[in-house]
Each structure stands twice: as structure tokens, then as C-alpha cells.
mmCIF file with all atom_site columns, N, CA and C in Angstrom:
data_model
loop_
_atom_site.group_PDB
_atom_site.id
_atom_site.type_symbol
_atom_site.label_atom_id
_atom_site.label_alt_id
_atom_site.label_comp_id
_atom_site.label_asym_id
_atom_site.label_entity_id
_atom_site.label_seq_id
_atom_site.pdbx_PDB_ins_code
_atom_site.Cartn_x
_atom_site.Cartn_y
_atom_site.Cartn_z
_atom_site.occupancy
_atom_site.B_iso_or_equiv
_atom_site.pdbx_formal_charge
_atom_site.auth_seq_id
_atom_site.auth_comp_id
_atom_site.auth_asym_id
_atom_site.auth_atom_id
_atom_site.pdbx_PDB_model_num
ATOM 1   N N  . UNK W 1 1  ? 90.772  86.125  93.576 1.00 62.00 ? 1  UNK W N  1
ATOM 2   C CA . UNK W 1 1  ? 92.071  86.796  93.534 1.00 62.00 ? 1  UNK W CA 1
ATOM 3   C C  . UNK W 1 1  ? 92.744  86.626  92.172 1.00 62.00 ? 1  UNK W C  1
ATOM 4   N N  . UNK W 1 2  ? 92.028  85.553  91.227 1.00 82.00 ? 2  UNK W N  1
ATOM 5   C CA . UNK W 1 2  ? 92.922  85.662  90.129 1.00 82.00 ? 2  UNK W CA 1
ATOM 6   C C  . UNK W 1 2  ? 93.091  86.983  89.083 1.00 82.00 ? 2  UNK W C  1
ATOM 7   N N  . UNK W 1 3  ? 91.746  87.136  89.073 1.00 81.00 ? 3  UNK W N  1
ATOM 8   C CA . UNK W 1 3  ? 90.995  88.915  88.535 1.00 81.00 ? 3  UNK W CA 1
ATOM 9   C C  . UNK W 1 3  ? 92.843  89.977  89.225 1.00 81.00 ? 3  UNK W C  1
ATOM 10  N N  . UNK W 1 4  ? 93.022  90.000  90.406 1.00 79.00 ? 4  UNK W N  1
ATOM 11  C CA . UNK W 1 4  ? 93.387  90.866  90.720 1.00 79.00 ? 4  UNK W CA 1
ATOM 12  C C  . UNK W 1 4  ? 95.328  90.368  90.255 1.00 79.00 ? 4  UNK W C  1
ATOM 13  N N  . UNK W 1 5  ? 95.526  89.546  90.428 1.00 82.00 ? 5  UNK W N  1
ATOM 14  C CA . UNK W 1 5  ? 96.657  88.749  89.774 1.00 82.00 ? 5  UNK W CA 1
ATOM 15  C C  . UNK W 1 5  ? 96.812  88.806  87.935 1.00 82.00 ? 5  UNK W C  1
ATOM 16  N N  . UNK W 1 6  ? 96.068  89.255  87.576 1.00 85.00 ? 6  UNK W N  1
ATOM 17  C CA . UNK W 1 6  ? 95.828  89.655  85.735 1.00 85.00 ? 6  UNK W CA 1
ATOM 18  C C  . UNK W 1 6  ? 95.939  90.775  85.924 1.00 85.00 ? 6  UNK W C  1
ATOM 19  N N  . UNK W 1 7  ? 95.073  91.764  86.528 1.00 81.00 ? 7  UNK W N  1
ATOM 20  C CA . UNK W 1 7  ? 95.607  93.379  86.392 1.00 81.00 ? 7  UNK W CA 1
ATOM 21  C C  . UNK W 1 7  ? 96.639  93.421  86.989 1.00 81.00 ? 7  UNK W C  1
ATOM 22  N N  . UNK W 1 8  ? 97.418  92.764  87.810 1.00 79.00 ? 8  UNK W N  1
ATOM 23  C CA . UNK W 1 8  ? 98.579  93.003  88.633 1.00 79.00 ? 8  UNK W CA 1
ATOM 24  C C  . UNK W 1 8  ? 99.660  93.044  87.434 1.00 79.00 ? 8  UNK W C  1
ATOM 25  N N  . UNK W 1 9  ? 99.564  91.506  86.639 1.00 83.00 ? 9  UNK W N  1
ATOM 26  C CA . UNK W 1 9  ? 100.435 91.189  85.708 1.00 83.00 ? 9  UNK W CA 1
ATOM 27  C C  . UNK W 1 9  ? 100.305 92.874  84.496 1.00 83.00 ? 9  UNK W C  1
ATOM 28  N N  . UNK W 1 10 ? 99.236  92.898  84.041 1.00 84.00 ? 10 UNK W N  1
ATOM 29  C CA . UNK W 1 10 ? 99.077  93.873  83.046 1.00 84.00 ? 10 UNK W CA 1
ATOM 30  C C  . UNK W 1 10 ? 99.682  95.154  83.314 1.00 84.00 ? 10 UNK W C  1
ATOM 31  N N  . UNK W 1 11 ? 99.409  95.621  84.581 1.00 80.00 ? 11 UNK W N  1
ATOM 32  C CA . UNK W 1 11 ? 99.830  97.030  85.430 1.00 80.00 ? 11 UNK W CA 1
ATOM 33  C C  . UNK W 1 11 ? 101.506 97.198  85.338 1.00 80.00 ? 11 UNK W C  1
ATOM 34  N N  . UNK W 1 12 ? 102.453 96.049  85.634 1.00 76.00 ? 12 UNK W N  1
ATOM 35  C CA . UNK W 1 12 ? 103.691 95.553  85.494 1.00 76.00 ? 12 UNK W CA 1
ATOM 36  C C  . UNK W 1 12 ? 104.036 95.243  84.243 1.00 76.00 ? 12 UNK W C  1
ATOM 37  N N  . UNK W 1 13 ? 103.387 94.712  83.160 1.00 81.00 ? 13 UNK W N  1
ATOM 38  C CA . UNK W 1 13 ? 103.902 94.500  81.798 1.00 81.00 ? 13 UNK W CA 1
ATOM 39  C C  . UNK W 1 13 ? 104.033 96.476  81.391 1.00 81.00 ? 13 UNK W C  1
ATOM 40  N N  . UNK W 1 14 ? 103.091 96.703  81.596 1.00 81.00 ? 14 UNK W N  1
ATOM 41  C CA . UNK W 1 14 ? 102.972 98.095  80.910 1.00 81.00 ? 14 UNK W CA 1
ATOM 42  C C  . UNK W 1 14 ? 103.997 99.279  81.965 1.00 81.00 ? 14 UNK W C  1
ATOM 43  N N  . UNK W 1 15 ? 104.317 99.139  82.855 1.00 73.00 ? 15 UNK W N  1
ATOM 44  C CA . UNK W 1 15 ? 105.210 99.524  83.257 1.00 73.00 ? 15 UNK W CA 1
ATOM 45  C C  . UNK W 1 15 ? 106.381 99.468  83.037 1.00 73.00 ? 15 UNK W C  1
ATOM 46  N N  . UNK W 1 16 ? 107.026 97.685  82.658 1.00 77.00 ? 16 UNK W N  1
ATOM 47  C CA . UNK W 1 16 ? 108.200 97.614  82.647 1.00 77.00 ? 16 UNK W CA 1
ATOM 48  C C  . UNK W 1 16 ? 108.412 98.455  80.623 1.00 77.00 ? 16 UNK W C  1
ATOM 49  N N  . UNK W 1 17 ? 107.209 98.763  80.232 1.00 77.00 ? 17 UNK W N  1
ATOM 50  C CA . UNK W 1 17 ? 107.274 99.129  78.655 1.00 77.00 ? 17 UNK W CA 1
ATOM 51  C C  . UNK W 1 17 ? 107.933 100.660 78.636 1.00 77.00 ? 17 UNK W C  1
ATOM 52  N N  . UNK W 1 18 ? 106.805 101.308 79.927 1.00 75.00 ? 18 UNK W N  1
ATOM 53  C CA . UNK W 1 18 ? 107.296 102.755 80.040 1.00 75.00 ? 18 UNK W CA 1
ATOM 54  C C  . UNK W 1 18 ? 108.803 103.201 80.275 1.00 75.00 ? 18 UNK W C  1
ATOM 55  N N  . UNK W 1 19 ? 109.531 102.132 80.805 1.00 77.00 ? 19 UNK W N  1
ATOM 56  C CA . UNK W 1 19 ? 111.051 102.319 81.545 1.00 77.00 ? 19 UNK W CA 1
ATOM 57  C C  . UNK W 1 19 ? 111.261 103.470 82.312 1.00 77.00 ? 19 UNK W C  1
ATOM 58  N N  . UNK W 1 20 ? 110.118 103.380 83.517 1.00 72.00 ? 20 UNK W N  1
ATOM 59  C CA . UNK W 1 20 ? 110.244 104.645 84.311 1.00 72.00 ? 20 UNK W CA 1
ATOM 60  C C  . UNK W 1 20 ? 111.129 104.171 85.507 1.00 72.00 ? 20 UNK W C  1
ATOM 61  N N  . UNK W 1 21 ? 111.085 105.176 86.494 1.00 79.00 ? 21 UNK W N  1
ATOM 62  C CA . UNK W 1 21 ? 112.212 104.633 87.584 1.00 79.00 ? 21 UNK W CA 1
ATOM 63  C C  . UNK W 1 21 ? 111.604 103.395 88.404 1.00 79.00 ? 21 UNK W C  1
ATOM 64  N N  . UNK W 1 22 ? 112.169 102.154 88.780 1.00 80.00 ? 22 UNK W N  1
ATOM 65  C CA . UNK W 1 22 ? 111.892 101.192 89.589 1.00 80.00 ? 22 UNK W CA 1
ATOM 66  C C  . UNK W 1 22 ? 110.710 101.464 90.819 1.00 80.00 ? 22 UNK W C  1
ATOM 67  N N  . UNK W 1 23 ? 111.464 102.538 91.393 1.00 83.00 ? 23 UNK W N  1
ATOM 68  C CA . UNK W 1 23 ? 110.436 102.997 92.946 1.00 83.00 ? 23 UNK W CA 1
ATOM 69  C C  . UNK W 1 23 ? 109.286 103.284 92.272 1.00 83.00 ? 23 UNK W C  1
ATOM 70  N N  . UNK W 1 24 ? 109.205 103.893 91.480 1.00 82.00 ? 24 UNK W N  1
ATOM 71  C CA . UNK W 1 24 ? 107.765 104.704 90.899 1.00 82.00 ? 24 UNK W CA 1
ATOM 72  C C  . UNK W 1 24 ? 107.258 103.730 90.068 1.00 82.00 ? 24 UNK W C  1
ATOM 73  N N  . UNK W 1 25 ? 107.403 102.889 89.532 1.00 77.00 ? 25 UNK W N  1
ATOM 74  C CA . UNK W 1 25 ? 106.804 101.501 89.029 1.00 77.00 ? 25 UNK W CA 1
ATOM 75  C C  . UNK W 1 25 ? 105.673 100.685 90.481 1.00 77.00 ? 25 UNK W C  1
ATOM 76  N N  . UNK W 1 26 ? 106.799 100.371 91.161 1.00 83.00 ? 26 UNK W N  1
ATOM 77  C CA . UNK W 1 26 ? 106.414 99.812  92.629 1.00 83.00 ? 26 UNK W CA 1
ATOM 78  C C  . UNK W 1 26 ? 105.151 100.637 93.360 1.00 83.00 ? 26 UNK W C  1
ATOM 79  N N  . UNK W 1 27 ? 105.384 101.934 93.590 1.00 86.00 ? 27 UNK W N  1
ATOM 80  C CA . UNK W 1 27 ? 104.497 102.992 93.596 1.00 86.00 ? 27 UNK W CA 1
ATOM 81  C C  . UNK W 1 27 ? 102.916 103.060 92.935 1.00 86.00 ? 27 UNK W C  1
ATOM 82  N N  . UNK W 1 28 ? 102.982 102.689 91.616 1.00 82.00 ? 28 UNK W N  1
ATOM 83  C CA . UNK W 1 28 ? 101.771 102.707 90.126 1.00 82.00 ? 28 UNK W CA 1
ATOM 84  C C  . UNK W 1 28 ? 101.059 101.374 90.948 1.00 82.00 ? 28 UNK W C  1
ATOM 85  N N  . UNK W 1 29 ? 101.907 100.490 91.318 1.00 81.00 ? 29 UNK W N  1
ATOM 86  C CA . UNK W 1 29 ? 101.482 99.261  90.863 1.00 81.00 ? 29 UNK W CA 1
ATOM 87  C C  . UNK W 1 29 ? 100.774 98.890  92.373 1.00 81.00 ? 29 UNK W C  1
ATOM 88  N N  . UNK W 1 30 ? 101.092 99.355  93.696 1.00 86.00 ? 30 UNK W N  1
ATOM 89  C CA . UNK W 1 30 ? 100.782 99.246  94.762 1.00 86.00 ? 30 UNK W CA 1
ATOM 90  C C  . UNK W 1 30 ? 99.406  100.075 95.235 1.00 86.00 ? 30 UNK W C  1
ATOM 91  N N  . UNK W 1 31 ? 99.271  101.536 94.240 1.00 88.00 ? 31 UNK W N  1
ATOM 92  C CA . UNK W 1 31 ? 97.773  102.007 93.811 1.00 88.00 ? 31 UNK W CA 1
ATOM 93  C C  . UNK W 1 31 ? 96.829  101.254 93.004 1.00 88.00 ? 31 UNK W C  1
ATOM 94  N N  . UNK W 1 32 ? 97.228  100.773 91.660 1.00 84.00 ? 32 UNK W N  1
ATOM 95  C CA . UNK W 1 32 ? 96.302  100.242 90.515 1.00 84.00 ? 32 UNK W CA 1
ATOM 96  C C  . UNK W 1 32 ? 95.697  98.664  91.749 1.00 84.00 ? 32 UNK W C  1
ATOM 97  N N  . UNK W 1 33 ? 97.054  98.650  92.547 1.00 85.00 ? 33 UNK W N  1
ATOM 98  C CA . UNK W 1 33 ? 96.204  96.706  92.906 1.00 85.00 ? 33 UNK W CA 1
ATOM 99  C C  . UNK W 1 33 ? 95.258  97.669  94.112 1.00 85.00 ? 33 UNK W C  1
ATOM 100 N N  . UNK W 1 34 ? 95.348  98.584  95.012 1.00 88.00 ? 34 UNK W N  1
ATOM 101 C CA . UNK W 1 34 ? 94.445  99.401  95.737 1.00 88.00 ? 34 UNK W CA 1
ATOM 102 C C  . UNK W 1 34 ? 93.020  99.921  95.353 1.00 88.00 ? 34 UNK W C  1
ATOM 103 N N  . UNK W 1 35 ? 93.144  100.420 94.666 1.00 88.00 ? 35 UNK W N  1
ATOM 104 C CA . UNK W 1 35 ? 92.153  100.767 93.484 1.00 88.00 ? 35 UNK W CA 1
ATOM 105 C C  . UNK W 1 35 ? 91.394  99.032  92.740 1.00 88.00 ? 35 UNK W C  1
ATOM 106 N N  . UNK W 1 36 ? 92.220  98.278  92.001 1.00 85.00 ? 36 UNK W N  1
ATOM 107 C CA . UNK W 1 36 ? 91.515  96.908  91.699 1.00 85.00 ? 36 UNK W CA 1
ATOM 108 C C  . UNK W 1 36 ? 90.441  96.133  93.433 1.00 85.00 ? 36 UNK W C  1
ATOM 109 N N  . UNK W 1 37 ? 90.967  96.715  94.397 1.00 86.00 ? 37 UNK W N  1
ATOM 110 C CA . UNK W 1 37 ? 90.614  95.432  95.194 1.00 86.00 ? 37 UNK W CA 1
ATOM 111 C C  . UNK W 1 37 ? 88.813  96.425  96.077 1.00 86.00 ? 37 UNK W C  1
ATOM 112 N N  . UNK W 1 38 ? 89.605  97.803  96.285 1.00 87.00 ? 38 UNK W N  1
ATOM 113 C CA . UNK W 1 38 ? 88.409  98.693  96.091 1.00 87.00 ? 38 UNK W CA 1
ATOM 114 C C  . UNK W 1 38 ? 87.121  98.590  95.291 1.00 87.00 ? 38 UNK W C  1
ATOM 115 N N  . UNK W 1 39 ? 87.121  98.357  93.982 1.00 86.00 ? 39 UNK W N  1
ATOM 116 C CA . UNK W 1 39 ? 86.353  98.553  92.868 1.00 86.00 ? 39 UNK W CA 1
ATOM 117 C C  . UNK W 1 39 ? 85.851  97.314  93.072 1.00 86.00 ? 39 UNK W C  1
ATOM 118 N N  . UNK W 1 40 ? 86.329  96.023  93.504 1.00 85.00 ? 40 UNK W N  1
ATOM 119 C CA . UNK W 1 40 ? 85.901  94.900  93.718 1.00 85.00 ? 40 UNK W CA 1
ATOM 120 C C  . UNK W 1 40 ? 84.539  94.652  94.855 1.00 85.00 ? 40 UNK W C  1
ATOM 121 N N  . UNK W 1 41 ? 85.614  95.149  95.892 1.00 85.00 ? 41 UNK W N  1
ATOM 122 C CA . UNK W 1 41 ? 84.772  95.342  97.148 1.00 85.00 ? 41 UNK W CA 1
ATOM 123 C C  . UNK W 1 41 ? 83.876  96.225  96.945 1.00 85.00 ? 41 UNK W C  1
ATOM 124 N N  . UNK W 1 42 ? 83.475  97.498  96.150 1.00 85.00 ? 42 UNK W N  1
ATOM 125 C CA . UNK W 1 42 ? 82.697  97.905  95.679 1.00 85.00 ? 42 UNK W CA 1
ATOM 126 C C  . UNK W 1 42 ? 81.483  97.506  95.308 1.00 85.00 ? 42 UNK W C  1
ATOM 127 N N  . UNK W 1 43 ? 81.482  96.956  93.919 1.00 84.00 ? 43 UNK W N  1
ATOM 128 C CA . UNK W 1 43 ? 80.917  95.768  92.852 1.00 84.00 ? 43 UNK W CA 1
ATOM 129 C C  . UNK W 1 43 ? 79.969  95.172  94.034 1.00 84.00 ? 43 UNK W C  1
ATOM 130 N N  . UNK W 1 44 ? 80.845  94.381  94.823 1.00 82.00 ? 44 UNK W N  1
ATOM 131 C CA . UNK W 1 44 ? 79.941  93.370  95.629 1.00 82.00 ? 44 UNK W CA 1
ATOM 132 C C  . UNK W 1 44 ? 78.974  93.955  96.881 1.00 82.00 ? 44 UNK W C  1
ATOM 133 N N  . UNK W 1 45 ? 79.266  95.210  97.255 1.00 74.00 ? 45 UNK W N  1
ATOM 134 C CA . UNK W 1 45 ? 78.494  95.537  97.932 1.00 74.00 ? 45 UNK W CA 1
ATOM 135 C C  . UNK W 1 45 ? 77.110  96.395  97.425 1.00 74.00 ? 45 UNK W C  1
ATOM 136 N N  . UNK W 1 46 ? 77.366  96.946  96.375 1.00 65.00 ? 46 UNK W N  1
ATOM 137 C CA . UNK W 1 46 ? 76.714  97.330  95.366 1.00 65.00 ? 46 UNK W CA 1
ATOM 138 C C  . UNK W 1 46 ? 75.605  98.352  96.041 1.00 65.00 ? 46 UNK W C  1
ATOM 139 N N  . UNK W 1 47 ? 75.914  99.602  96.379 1.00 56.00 ? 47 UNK W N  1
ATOM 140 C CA . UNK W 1 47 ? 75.106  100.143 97.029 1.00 56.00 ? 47 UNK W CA 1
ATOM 141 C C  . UNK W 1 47 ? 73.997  101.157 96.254 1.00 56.00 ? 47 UNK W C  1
#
């Protein structure tokens, strides 16, 4: 989980850069960790 706790942080640094609206930050960031945990579970199943 730390992997996913670094893109979490990165996804949120670069957000708070864009100064877009709050909800739609929350929004980015609740896909990118969806997408991170996907690609993970992916990886390991490796089909």
C-alpha cells in the first residue's frame, strides 16, 4: 500500500498546483487511486 500512498500524494500535489475546484480534485484523485489499485491487481495476476 505504500506504492499506492506515493501516487496518492503525487495525484494531490499536482492537483492542489492546478487550483481546480475542490469536488473535482476529490473526483481526479478517487479515479487515479481506482485506476493505481486496478493496474496493481492487474500486474499480479498477469494474464
Amino acid at each position: 500500500m505504500d506504492l499506492l500512498a506515493r501516487i496518492a500524494d503525487q495525484v494531490g500535489n499536482t492537483l492542489k498546483n492546478m487550483q481546480l475546484d475542490p469536488n473535482i480534485q476529490d473526483k481526479i484523485l478517487h479515479v487515479s487511486m481506482y485506476t493505481a489499485m486496478m493496474n496493481l491487481i492487474l500486474k499480479r495476476k498477469e494474464f
